[in-house]
XYZ file of C-alpha atoms in Angstrom:
712
model
C 21.655 56.534 -83.330
C 23.450 59.465 -84.209
C 22.877 60.524 -80.621
C 23.424 57.424 -79.609
C 27.144 56.815 -81.763
C 27.626 60.954 -79.820
C 26.962 59.250 -76.538
C 29.303 56.189 -76.990
C 31.649 58.689 -78.302
C 31.106 60.972 -75.775
C 32.025 58.054 -72.741
C 34.681 56.602 -74.814
C 36.590 59.992 -74.440
C 35.756 59.637 -70.748
C 36.984 56.469 -70.434
C 40.408 57.683 -72.018
C 40.716 60.711 -69.992
C 40.140 58.973 -66.615
C 43.349 56.165 -68.085
C 45.265 59.299 -68.784
C 45.750 61.395 -66.216
C 48.837 60.773 -64.739
C 51.654 60.890 -67.173
C 53.569 57.815 -67.208
C 50.134 56.450 -67.590
C 51.178 57.727 -71.443
C 53.975 54.894 -71.386
C 50.991 51.779 -71.080
C 48.440 53.779 -74.128
C 49.744 50.435 -76.436
C 48.556 48.206 -73.807
C 45.310 49.796 -73.185
C 44.706 49.458 -76.410
C 44.938 46.013 -77.201
C 42.870 45.326 -73.961
C 40.271 47.408 -75.595
C 40.155 46.202 -78.638
C 40.257 42.854 -77.108
C 37.281 43.614 -74.967
C 34.477 45.156 -77.589
C 35.986 41.050 -80.146
C 34.581 39.746 -76.489
C 31.265 41.928 -76.708
C 30.895 41.897 -80.976
C 31.022 38.327 -79.937
C 28.484 37.517 -78.369
C 25.927 39.886 -79.627
C 26.920 38.136 -83.193
C 25.819 34.971 -81.529
C 23.005 36.333 -79.939
C 21.980 37.340 -82.871
C 22.645 34.317 -84.852
C 20.398 32.694 -82.029
C 17.633 35.094 -82.211
C 17.860 34.101 -85.894
C 17.911 30.231 -85.962
C 15.014 30.203 -83.051
C 12.944 32.748 -85.769
C 13.869 30.006 -88.842
C 12.219 27.659 -86.536
C 9.469 29.339 -86.071
C 8.584 29.893 -89.480
C 9.127 26.208 -90.029
C 6.911 25.618 -87.766
C 3.906 28.206 -89.170
C 4.842 26.638 -93.018
C 4.216 23.152 -91.639
C 1.118 23.996 -89.609
C -0.275 25.966 -92.781
C 0.229 22.538 -94.542
C -2.283 20.613 -92.032
C -4.612 23.369 -91.828
C -4.989 22.833 -95.759
C -5.315 18.635 -95.262
C -7.718 19.184 -92.851
C -10.222 22.245 -95.584
C -9.707 18.972 -97.947
C -10.701 16.319 -95.435
C -13.462 18.190 -94.168
C -14.535 19.127 -97.677
C -14.401 15.474 -98.664
C -16.838 14.211 -95.695
C -19.434 17.426 -96.266
C -19.791 15.837 -99.952
C -19.672 11.951 -98.288
C -22.629 12.893 -95.564
C -24.206 14.496 -97.786
C -24.188 11.760 -100.598
C -25.480 9.211 -97.152
C -29.017 11.265 -95.980
C -30.430 9.725 -98.842
C -28.977 6.016 -98.016
C -29.916 6.359 -94.157
C -33.115 6.695 -95.320
C -33.723 3.983 -98.062
C -32.314 2.121 -94.753
C -35.887 2.126 -92.621
C -36.338 -1.325 -93.561
C -33.885 -2.612 -92.901
C -33.856 -1.053 -89.548
C -37.592 -2.466 -89.140
C -36.159 -6.205 -89.948
C -32.939 -5.259 -86.855
C -36.215 -4.580 -84.592
C -38.096 -7.439 -86.111
C -35.527 -9.888 -85.684
C -34.289 -8.236 -81.692
C -38.397 -9.079 -81.104
C -38.362 -12.678 -82.148
C -34.756 -13.326 -80.910
C -36.389 -11.876 -77.521
C -38.979 -14.435 -77.663
C -36.666 -17.261 -78.580
C -34.543 -16.350 -75.699
C -38.216 -16.853 -73.122
C -38.760 -20.113 -75.050
C -36.758 -21.273 -72.500
C -38.566 -19.917 -69.317
C -42.231 -20.579 -71.500
C -42.111 -24.150 -71.432
C -40.528 -24.622 -68.141
C -43.448 -22.403 -67.254
C -44.883 -25.156 -65.462
C -41.963 -27.138 -63.452
C -41.357 -23.923 -61.761
C -44.945 -23.526 -60.424
C -44.039 -27.485 -58.921
C -40.995 -26.242 -57.777
C -41.911 -23.077 -56.231
C -44.781 -24.576 -54.606
C -42.437 -26.681 -53.208
C -39.782 -24.243 -51.295
C -43.553 -22.131 -50.430
C -44.279 -25.152 -49.022
C -40.813 -26.130 -46.831
C -40.797 -22.818 -46.423
C -37.229 -21.305 -48.376
C -39.054 -18.341 -49.304
C -36.043 -16.540 -50.205
C -35.407 -19.731 -52.964
C -39.011 -19.263 -53.680
C -39.511 -15.871 -54.152
C -35.954 -14.989 -57.052
C -38.063 -18.670 -58.953
C -41.117 -16.526 -58.705
C -39.344 -12.809 -60.026
C -38.256 -15.768 -63.285
C -41.899 -16.530 -63.589
C -43.114 -13.243 -63.698
C -39.930 -11.628 -65.592
C -40.761 -14.022 -68.393
C -44.959 -13.134 -68.661
C -43.524 -9.645 -68.818
C -40.954 -9.540 -70.938
C -44.016 -11.319 -73.378
C -46.488 -9.023 -72.634
C -44.163 -5.563 -72.546
C -43.340 -7.140 -76.199
C -46.773 -7.946 -77.534
C -47.113 -4.492 -76.631
C -44.855 -2.748 -78.169
C -45.871 -5.041 -81.577
C -49.604 -4.559 -81.341
C -51.442 -3.043 -78.227
C -54.959 -3.142 -79.250
C -54.297 -7.057 -79.415
C -55.962 -8.195 -76.283
C -56.886 -12.107 -77.322
C -52.790 -12.316 -77.468
C -52.550 -11.147 -74.032
C -55.204 -12.891 -73.135
C -53.563 -15.519 -73.582
C -50.413 -15.133 -72.231
C -51.657 -14.965 -68.946
C -54.801 -17.810 -69.254
C -51.137 -19.307 -70.063
C -49.123 -17.824 -66.792
C -52.370 -17.581 -64.336
C -50.714 -20.375 -61.800
C -48.230 -17.356 -61.600
C -50.267 -15.134 -58.967
C -51.722 -17.702 -57.526
C -48.528 -18.319 -56.267
C -47.164 -14.812 -55.458
C -50.249 -14.944 -53.237
C -49.150 -17.531 -51.558
C -46.108 -16.257 -50.618
C -47.621 -13.440 -49.571
C -49.794 -15.221 -46.769
C -46.096 -16.754 -45.673
C -45.107 -13.236 -45.311
C -47.508 -11.769 -43.297
C -47.749 -15.213 -40.855
C -44.320 -14.791 -40.257
C -44.078 -11.013 -39.929
C -47.783 -11.934 -37.628
C -45.080 -13.941 -35.196
C -42.019 -11.733 -35.298
C -41.963 -11.501 -31.943
C -41.055 -15.646 -32.024
C -39.722 -15.530 -35.280
C -36.910 -13.087 -34.142
C -35.993 -15.194 -31.232
C -36.105 -18.386 -32.850
C -34.839 -17.777 -36.555
C -34.036 -14.386 -37.030
C -32.441 -14.814 -40.730
C -36.128 -15.906 -41.367
C -37.382 -12.850 -40.510
C -33.813 -10.746 -42.563
C -35.022 -13.728 -45.804
C -39.085 -11.848 -45.447
C -37.420 -8.277 -45.409
C -35.107 -8.140 -47.871
C -38.174 -10.102 -49.831
C -40.127 -6.939 -49.420
C -37.080 -4.830 -51.001
C -37.078 -6.540 -53.533
C -40.566 -6.252 -54.414
C -40.608 -2.461 -54.366
C -37.857 -2.629 -55.983
C -39.432 -4.471 -58.782
C -42.728 -1.980 -58.169
C -40.056 1.588 -58.489
C -38.744 0.429 -62.062
C -42.579 -0.753 -62.711
C -43.985 2.111 -61.862
C -41.031 3.632 -63.781
C -41.814 1.523 -67.114
C -45.216 2.589 -67.422
C -44.210 6.966 -67.373
C -42.290 6.322 -70.968
C -44.246 2.978 -72.110
C -48.458 3.405 -70.671
C -47.307 -0.571 -69.891
C -47.174 -1.625 -66.256
C -47.387 -6.032 -65.332
C -50.499 -7.321 -64.078
C -50.830 -6.222 -60.504
C -48.201 -4.362 -60.046
C -47.950 -2.173 -57.603
C -47.782 -4.826 -55.328
C -47.482 -2.640 -52.410
C -45.596 -5.192 -49.633
C -44.110 -2.552 -47.586
C -47.650 -0.915 -46.824
C -49.001 -3.999 -46.005
C -45.670 -4.980 -44.191
C -46.859 -1.686 -41.980
C -50.258 -2.724 -41.667
C -50.027 -5.989 -40.248
C -47.086 -5.490 -38.056
C -49.607 -2.683 -36.503
C -52.183 -4.833 -36.677
C -49.824 -7.626 -34.640
C -49.224 -4.491 -32.007
C -52.505 -3.998 -30.864
C -53.666 -7.728 -30.844
C -50.525 -7.708 -28.154
C -52.214 -5.324 -26.669
C -55.259 -5.985 -26.633
C -54.892 -9.604 -25.747
C -53.233 -9.097 -22.975
C -57.212 -8.027 -20.878
C -57.450 -11.217 -18.917
C -60.256 -10.365 -16.763
C -63.613 -7.522 -16.362
C -64.805 -5.066 -14.710
C -67.465 -7.343 -13.840
C -64.899 -10.532 -12.710
C -62.099 -7.834 -10.958
C -62.453 -4.987 -9.038
C -58.758 -4.596 -10.009
C -58.686 -5.369 -13.138
C -57.678 -2.387 -14.768
C -54.415 -2.308 -12.331
C -53.434 -5.836 -13.862
C -54.157 -4.651 -17.261
C -51.817 -1.674 -17.087
C -49.206 -3.891 -15.402
C -49.339 -6.647 -17.617
C -49.156 -4.585 -20.226
C -46.463 -2.348 -19.290
C -44.110 -5.978 -18.654
C -45.365 -7.395 -21.532
C -44.777 -3.830 -24.198
C -41.339 -3.540 -21.572
C -39.739 -6.866 -22.553
C -40.863 -6.695 -26.440
C -39.104 -2.921 -27.089
C -36.173 -5.085 -25.527
C -36.014 -6.947 -27.677
C -37.170 -4.808 -30.728
C -33.771 -2.732 -29.290
C -31.874 -5.806 -29.020
C -32.996 -8.098 -32.208
C -35.054 -7.230 -34.549
C -34.099 -4.206 -34.893
C -30.623 -5.746 -36.859
C -32.301 -7.888 -38.648
C -34.514 -4.365 -40.402
C -31.855 -2.216 -41.057
C -29.744 -5.107 -42.360
C -32.142 -5.081 -45.362
C -34.077 -1.310 -45.138
C -32.641 0.211 -42.821
C -36.986 0.977 -41.951
C -35.562 1.398 -38.386
C -35.248 5.431 -38.558
C -37.764 6.365 -41.209
C -40.336 7.820 -39.920
C -42.640 4.504 -40.123
C -40.882 3.166 -37.333
C -38.269 4.483 -35.064
C -38.678 7.898 -36.192
C -42.814 8.387 -35.871
C -43.749 12.315 -34.372
C -45.296 10.201 -31.928
C -41.690 9.034 -30.454
C -39.971 12.090 -30.128
C -39.636 12.958 -26.794
C -41.482 15.702 -25.461
C -39.392 18.183 -24.505
C -35.777 19.043 -24.416
C -34.069 16.880 -21.482
C -31.308 20.010 -21.816
C -32.733 22.450 -20.774
C -34.432 20.390 -17.203
C -33.423 20.911 -13.861
C -30.824 18.055 -11.954
C -32.728 16.028 -9.924
C -30.385 16.249 -6.807
C -28.201 19.729 -5.324
C -24.845 19.591 -6.832
C -22.948 19.148 -3.012
C -25.873 16.394 -2.515
C -24.183 14.538 -5.512
C -20.890 16.080 -5.103
C -20.988 13.658 -1.443
C -22.520 10.823 -3.054
C -19.402 10.705 -5.657
C -17.360 11.288 -2.714
C -19.108 8.289 -0.783
C -18.512 6.350 -4.310
C -14.748 6.722 -3.805
C -14.361 6.119 -0.756
C -16.378 2.748 -1.026
C -14.315 2.039 -4.744
C -10.950 2.453 -2.974
C -11.876 -0.206 -0.239
C -12.863 -2.464 -2.443
C -11.424 -2.659 -5.238
C -7.825 -3.049 -2.177
C -10.060 -6.026 -0.804
C -10.493 -6.860 -4.106
C -7.344 -6.916 -5.040
C -5.765 -8.449 -2.564
C -7.970 -11.717 -2.667
C -7.127 -11.660 -6.923
C -4.077 -12.419 -5.856
C -3.797 -14.780 -2.558
C -6.389 -17.217 -5.386
C -3.417 -16.557 -8.221
C -0.597 -17.615 -5.622
C -2.895 -20.755 -4.592
C -2.057 -21.245 -8.311
C 1.903 -21.480 -8.560
C 1.581 -24.736 -6.138
C -0.488 -26.385 -8.520
C 1.003 -29.623 -10.091
C 0.139 -28.347 -13.681
C 0.931 -26.593 -16.192
C -0.707 -22.952 -16.585
C -2.243 -22.414 -19.093
C -1.155 -20.685 -22.012
C -2.825 -17.611 -24.596
C -3.253 -18.190 -29.029
C 0.503 -17.525 -29.080
C 1.681 -20.159 -26.591
C 2.111 -17.919 -24.308
C 1.690 -19.231 -20.402
C 0.125 -16.741 -18.391
C -2.219 -17.138 -15.310
C -6.005 -15.128 -15.040
C -4.908 -12.679 -12.739
C -4.526 -9.054 -15.026
C -7.639 -10.578 -17.047
C -9.741 -10.645 -12.924
C -7.627 -7.248 -12.147
C -8.778 -5.639 -15.249
C -11.915 -6.522 -15.445
C -12.539 -5.350 -12.297
C -10.803 -1.858 -13.483
C -12.874 -1.937 -16.524
C -16.855 -1.830 -14.666
C -16.031 0.154 -12.791
C -14.891 3.019 -15.108
C -18.205 1.929 -17.005
C -20.098 3.404 -14.164
C -17.842 6.264 -13.366
C -17.214 7.148 -17.234
C -22.047 6.714 -17.214
C -21.522 9.485 -14.784
C -19.630 12.670 -15.872
C -15.627 13.067 -17.518
C -13.811 14.411 -14.719
C -14.654 11.899 -11.841
C -13.756 9.500 -14.520
C -10.723 10.714 -15.023
C -10.490 10.592 -10.486
C -11.785 6.667 -10.388
C -8.592 5.940 -13.650
C -5.852 7.699 -11.770
C -7.302 5.604 -8.122
C -7.085 2.349 -10.987
C -3.885 2.947 -11.315
C -2.897 4.515 -8.132
C -3.735 0.986 -6.261
C -1.822 -1.241 -9.136
C 1.617 1.013 -8.427
C 0.950 -0.512 -4.588
C -0.486 -4.253 -6.225
C 2.452 -4.885 -7.962
C 5.008 -3.937 -5.494
C 2.927 -6.466 -3.828
C 2.856 -9.542 -6.733
C 6.635 -8.427 -6.691
C 6.802 -9.136 -3.006
C 5.110 -12.440 -3.334
C 7.344 -13.309 -6.858
C 10.233 -12.892 -3.923
C 9.888 -15.663 -1.262
C 7.837 -17.874 -4.323
C 11.248 -17.824 -5.629
C 12.632 -18.284 -1.646
C 10.897 -20.775 -0.292
C 11.301 -22.844 -3.960
C 15.326 -22.495 -2.887
C 14.569 -23.986 0.171
C 12.974 -26.817 -1.557
C 13.853 -27.688 -5.242
C 11.423 -29.867 -5.620
C 8.237 -27.848 -4.591
C 6.745 -26.161 -6.218
C 6.630 -28.646 -9.477
C 5.951 -26.415 -12.422
C 8.454 -23.479 -10.464
C 10.101 -22.535 -13.267
C 6.861 -22.338 -15.579
C 4.505 -20.298 -13.084
C 7.874 -18.420 -13.034
C 7.802 -17.969 -16.852
C 4.117 -17.026 -16.478
C 4.302 -14.068 -13.653
C 7.085 -12.362 -16.164
C 4.175 -12.668 -19.438
C 1.974 -10.911 -16.443
C 3.309 -7.723 -16.587
C 3.842 -7.781 -20.281
C 0.138 -8.470 -20.203
C -0.341 -5.580 -17.190
C 1.217 -3.428 -19.079
C -1.178 -4.158 -22.481
C -4.028 -4.207 -20.535
C -2.626 -0.659 -18.766
C -2.530 1.400 -22.639
C -5.593 -0.405 -23.658
C -7.733 1.363 -19.928
C -5.554 4.764 -20.655
C -6.326 4.878 -24.442
C -10.454 4.222 -24.037
C -11.341 5.291 -20.885
C -8.745 9.221 -20.437
C -8.542 12.564 -22.613
C -5.073 13.017 -21.203
C -1.990 12.374 -23.475
C 0.574 13.409 -20.492
C 2.192 10.323 -18.095
C 1.657 10.371 -14.712
C 3.150 9.665 -11.918
C 1.891 6.269 -11.435
C 2.156 6.035 -14.510
C 5.986 5.679 -14.667
C 5.963 4.231 -10.929
C 4.231 0.812 -12.895
C 6.288 0.633 -15.618
C 9.620 1.060 -13.090
C 8.064 -1.805 -10.910
C 6.291 -3.847 -14.049
C 10.694 -3.788 -15.210
C 11.788 -4.140 -12.327
C 8.833 -7.683 -11.364
C 10.046 -9.205 -15.085
C 14.379 -8.371 -15.004
C 13.649 -10.392 -11.678
C 11.811 -12.744 -11.903
C 14.343 -13.845 -15.103
C 17.147 -13.648 -12.727
C 15.490 -15.961 -10.574
C 15.204 -18.541 -13.946
C 18.740 -18.151 -14.458
C 20.488 -18.903 -11.149
C 17.859 -21.699 -11.868
C 19.063 -23.010 -14.617
C 23.241 -22.539 -13.645
C 22.241 -24.383 -10.282
C 22.218 -27.200 -12.293
C 25.262 -26.265 -14.066
C 27.466 -25.570 -10.567
C 28.762 -28.750 -10.547
C 29.583 -28.635 -14.141
C 31.044 -25.116 -14.065
C 33.238 -25.569 -11.064
C 34.781 -28.949 -13.517
C 35.906 -26.794 -16.296
C 39.708 -25.369 -16.820
C 41.187 -29.153 -14.512
C 42.627 -31.379 -14.845
C 39.782 -33.370 -15.638
C 38.762 -31.318 -18.181
C 42.384 -31.301 -20.171
C 42.304 -35.090 -20.008
C 38.891 -35.446 -21.694
C 35.362 -33.902 -19.839
C 32.103 -34.002 -21.407
C 30.995 -30.913 -18.938
C 30.897 -28.042 -21.523
C 28.238 -30.416 -23.674
C 26.252 -31.401 -20.579
C 26.579 -26.948 -20.060
C 25.172 -27.231 -23.787
C 22.249 -29.366 -23.208
C 20.370 -28.083 -20.177
C 20.757 -25.090 -20.614
C 19.304 -25.482 -23.560
C 16.178 -28.070 -22.328
C 16.012 -24.965 -19.790
C 14.967 -22.719 -23.235
C 12.927 -24.824 -24.082
C 10.916 -23.992 -21.709
C 12.060 -20.164 -21.540
C 10.664 -19.369 -25.336
C 6.927 -19.637 -23.843
C 8.568 -16.268 -22.270
C 6.905 -13.315 -23.758
C 9.960 -10.422 -25.710
C 11.422 -8.804 -25.330
C 12.209 -10.219 -21.942
C 12.886 -13.960 -23.378
C 15.687 -11.393 -26.115
C 17.215 -9.906 -22.443
C 17.356 -13.376 -20.990
C 19.471 -15.414 -23.729
C 21.248 -12.391 -23.343
C 21.389 -12.368 -20.079
C 22.505 -16.294 -20.207
C 25.150 -16.209 -22.433
C 26.840 -13.686 -21.498
C 26.096 -15.109 -17.099
C 28.320 -18.401 -18.870
C 30.982 -17.013 -20.374
C 31.921 -14.732 -16.866
C 30.896 -18.729 -15.391
C 33.977 -19.353 -17.615
C 36.531 -16.812 -17.555
C 36.118 -17.010 -13.252
C 37.334 -20.845 -14.278
C 40.669 -19.111 -15.636
C 41.129 -16.660 -13.263
C 40.679 -19.168 -10.568
C 43.798 -20.965 -11.992
C 41.953 -24.899 -11.446
C 45.470 -25.754 -13.509
C 48.972 -24.299 -14.403
C 49.874 -25.398 -17.947
C 53.703 -27.453 -17.568
C 54.154 -28.186 -21.157
C 54.072 -26.410 -24.706
C 51.989 -29.875 -25.851
C 49.245 -28.797 -23.054
C 49.154 -24.658 -23.515
C 48.246 -26.418 -27.311
C 45.499 -28.816 -25.566
C 44.035 -26.551 -23.824
C 43.845 -23.948 -25.613
C 42.368 -25.234 -28.811
C 40.211 -26.451 -26.194
C 38.568 -23.805 -24.852
C 38.132 -22.132 -28.257
C 36.021 -24.740 -28.874
C 34.383 -24.934 -26.872
C 33.264 -21.194 -27.265
C 32.248 -21.885 -30.612
C 30.089 -24.543 -29.505
C 28.611 -21.263 -27.021
C 28.078 -20.072 -29.514
C 26.598 -22.164 -31.900
C 24.221 -22.416 -29.163
C 23.425 -18.736 -28.784
C 23.119 -18.852 -31.656
C 20.088 -20.142 -31.968
C 18.535 -19.211 -29.027
C 18.734 -15.403 -29.855
C 17.841 -16.556 -33.523
C 20.350 -15.946 -35.736
C 22.437 -12.578 -32.941
C 25.679 -11.685 -32.324
C 27.826 -13.463 -29.935
C 31.069 -13.425 -31.833
C 32.061 -10.163 -28.751
C 31.357 -12.433 -25.182
C 32.713 -15.969 -26.952
C 35.804 -14.267 -28.386
C 36.925 -13.491 -25.289
C 37.585 -17.028 -24.202
C 39.321 -17.636 -27.528
C 41.681 -14.316 -26.853
C 43.235 -15.809 -23.888
C 43.248 -19.208 -25.633
C 45.715 -17.192 -27.727
C 47.634 -16.235 -24.562
C 47.521 -19.975 -23.665
C 48.416 -20.846 -27.534
C 50.910 -18.861 -28.146
C 54.628 -21.189 -28.123
C 57.323 -17.736 -27.852
C 57.228 -16.482 -24.565
C 59.330 -13.604 -26.413
C 55.619 -12.686 -27.963
C 53.641 -12.855 -24.785
C 53.648 -9.205 -24.391
C 52.315 -8.005 -28.005
C 49.521 -11.139 -27.570
C 48.612 -9.410 -23.680
C 48.040 -6.876 -25.327
C 45.636 -7.204 -28.695
C 43.514 -9.355 -25.767
C 43.387 -5.908 -23.392
C 42.360 -3.324 -26.585
C 39.602 -6.333 -27.349
C 38.302 -6.317 -24.260
C 40.164 -2.648 -22.616
C 38.213 -3.618 -18.385
C 40.403 -6.709 -18.471
C 42.498 -5.493 -15.189
C 46.027 -6.066 -14.331
C 44.981 -8.373 -11.369
C 43.421 -10.557 -14.370
C 46.636 -11.095 -16.702
C 48.144 -11.783 -13.138
C 46.455 -15.065 -13.331
C 46.359 -15.634 -17.240
C 49.834 -15.820 -16.816
C 49.903 -18.317 -13.924
C 47.878 -20.579 -16.027
C 49.956 -20.094 -19.019
C 53.169 -21.556 -17.032
C 55.997 -20.437 -18.623
C 56.073 -15.994 -17.868
C 58.463 -15.660 -15.192
C 58.846 -13.416 -12.833
C 61.096 -10.666 -14.963
C 58.476 -10.790 -18.365
C 55.478 -10.812 -15.942
C 56.624 -7.250 -13.837
C 57.599 -6.531 -17.774
C 54.039 -6.819 -18.648
C 52.453 -5.936 -15.778
C 54.711 -2.192 -16.114
C 54.262 -1.655 -18.771
C 50.840 -2.514 -19.324
C 50.333 -0.083 -15.794
C 52.472 2.625 -17.629
C 50.021 2.529 -20.693
C 46.831 1.733 -19.494
C 43.893 3.876 -21.380
C 40.776 4.393 -19.599
C 37.778 1.882 -20.786
C 35.459 4.999 -18.849
C 33.897 4.907 -22.504
C 33.031 1.086 -23.563
C 29.910 -0.224 -23.563
C 30.719 -3.058 -23.664
C 31.809 -4.970 -20.487
C 33.032 -8.863 -19.599
C 36.236 -8.556 -16.812
C 34.296 -6.555 -14.872
C 32.647 -9.120 -13.374
C 35.440 -11.393 -13.445
C 36.304 -11.362 -9.659
C 40.038 -12.987 -8.691
C 40.835 -15.367 -6.032
C 42.630 -13.189 -2.636
C 46.102 -14.641 -3.165
C 46.846 -14.011 -6.753
C 45.388 -10.900 -6.044
C 47.984 -10.377 -3.247
C 50.642 -11.336 -5.480
C 49.550 -9.000 -8.156
C 49.672 -7.191 -6.023
C 53.748 -7.434 -4.894
C 54.793 -7.713 -8.519
C 53.337 -4.789 -9.681
C 54.731 -2.384 -7.234
C 58.292 -4.331 -7.909
C 57.968 -3.564 -11.430
C 56.682 0.299 -10.573
C 60.173 0.732 -8.436
C 61.929 -0.758 -11.272
C 60.428 1.351 -13.635
C 62.004 4.404 -11.148
C 64.609 3.244 -10.947
C-alpha cells in the first residue's frame, strides 16, 4: 500500500512538473488545480458506482444462496417423509397379493367374456368362410379364418396359463374348433392351385396372384409371432408353424418342372430329331415364360413380399453371371464401330430430313380443313406436328443412348440442327398460308383457328426441346442451335400474332375510316362496332398460350389507339365552333373509356391508361374554351407524350379550327426552343403515327416562319 502511495506521489510530481515548465504557466495554477479536482471527483464517483454494483451483486448472491439452502432443507424433509411412507407400505404391498390374484383372474374372465361372442358365432363364421373360399374370395376368407384361429388360440393360451396340465379342457376347445383346421387346409389347396396356374393367372387376373402372396405373407408373420411366444411361454397353437412360404416355393418349383417336362411331345423312337424339337420348344417356352415373369409376375411378388431379389428366386446363385462382363474384350474393333456409327449418322440425317418434310406436308394439309384443330387438356388449339417431330427424335435418341453418352450427345446436336432448319421452313409455310388467305379471305374457313395452333406449336416446340435436353444432355451450356431455335420460334409466333391482328383490322378498316368525320360527330356507332368485333375475335384468341396471348392483347390496344390518333392527324374534320369542339372532345373521352374497359377485360386487369390516355389528352386540347391557354394545354400533352412531333401539334391545331396563324407559329416556335430529347423514353405512341404530306408541308413552312420571327 505504501509503495502504491509512493508511485502515485511520484506520478503526480511528474505531472505537475510537466504543467509548470514555463513561468507563464504559474498564472494557471488555480485553473489546473480545479481541473484536477474535477478529474479526481469523477474518478471517485466511478469507483463508488463500481463498488456499489459489486456490493449489490454480492447481496443478490447471498439472498439466492439463502433461498437455495431453505429449498434443500425442504427437499430433505420431503425425502425423509417419502422414505418413511415407503417403509410403511412394504407390508401393505404384501397384503395386496390376494387383490393381485383377483385382478389376474378378472382379466382372464374379461378375455373369456370378450371371446364368448366369437365362441357362440363360430359355426356361423365357419359357414361364411367356407362360402368365401368356394367363391374364390381368398382375402376375405383368410380374414375370417384369422378371426377363428385368433379366438381358438387365445382360449387355449388362457387355459394353458391357468392350468397347463389340464388336457381335457384343451381337448374340449380343440373339438369345438375342429372345423377351423379343415378350413385352413381347404384355403391352402386353393392357394396352391392358383400358384400352379400362376403363368395363366398373372395374365388374366393378377390381383388373384397378389392376394395369394399377401395371404402367405400374413401367415409367415403369424408363424414368427407364435414361435417367439413359444420361446417365452412354452405354448404354441395346433398347426403352427404352417410354413406356407416353403410350400409356395415347392409348388412353384414343381410347376416349373412340370412345364419343362410337359414339352416333350415325341420320343426317340417316333422322331430322330426329337431332341432338337424338344430343345427348340423348351427354348421358346422358357423365353416366353421369363418375359411374363419379368414384366408381370415380378410385380405381383415385389408388391407383397419382395421375394424376387431374394436367394430363393431371382437372387439365386445359379442365376448370377459366370464372369465379369466388364473384363471381356469388345465384340467389334473400334474402327468398325466408328465406321458403323458414321454410316448411321449419315442415314439418320437423310431420314430425319425426309421425315420432317413429310410431317410438315401432312400438317399443311390439316390447315386447309373445314373443322377446327384439336385442343389440349387446357383448351388451347394445337396440331399433331410437335408430337410427331419429337417422337421421331425420342426414338432415335433412345437408340443412341444405348451405344454411349458421347454418341447420344452427337445425335442430340444433330436433331437440334435439323430442328433449326425445319423451323425456318415452318416459318415460310406460315407466311405462305397467310398470303394464300389474303387472296380469298373466305378460305380456308378455319384460318384463324389454325394460325392460333401454329402459334401454340411454337411454345410446345420450346417445351419439348427443353425436355429432350434435360433427358439426353449432360451439358447445361447453351449452344448456337439453341439460340437460333429460340429466335426462330419467337419470330414465327410473333408473326402469327401479327397476321391475326391484320385479320382483325381488315374487318375494322371501314369503321376506323369513319372516325373523326362529320358522320362520327353527328352520331356514329363506329367505336361500338370496333369494340364488339375485337371482343369477338379475342374469344378465339383466348385459345393462344401464354405469353403470346398477353403480348397480342397489348399490341391490339396499341394498334387501335394508333389508328384512332391517325384519324385525328388526317384532318378528316375541322371543328367550326366551341360547341362542336366540346361535343367532339367529350365523344373522344367516352370512346377512350370504352377502349380502356374492353382491353382491361381482355388483358385481365392490366394497365391501359397510358395508351388510352393519349386520346384523352388530345381531347383536352380540343375541349379547351379559352384559346389563350392553348399553349399550356399543348405543353401538358407534350410533357405526357414526349415523342410527339411538331407536325402532330400542327395537325391538332388545324383540327381544332380556331387557332390563328400567329398562335400556331408561337406555339410551334416556343415548343421548338424548349424541345426536350425523348431518346430515353421507354414508351412511345406518336412515333408510329404519320401525318399526311400536305400537313407536313404546311408545318415546314410555318416552322420556318416561326424560326425567322424568333431570330428577329
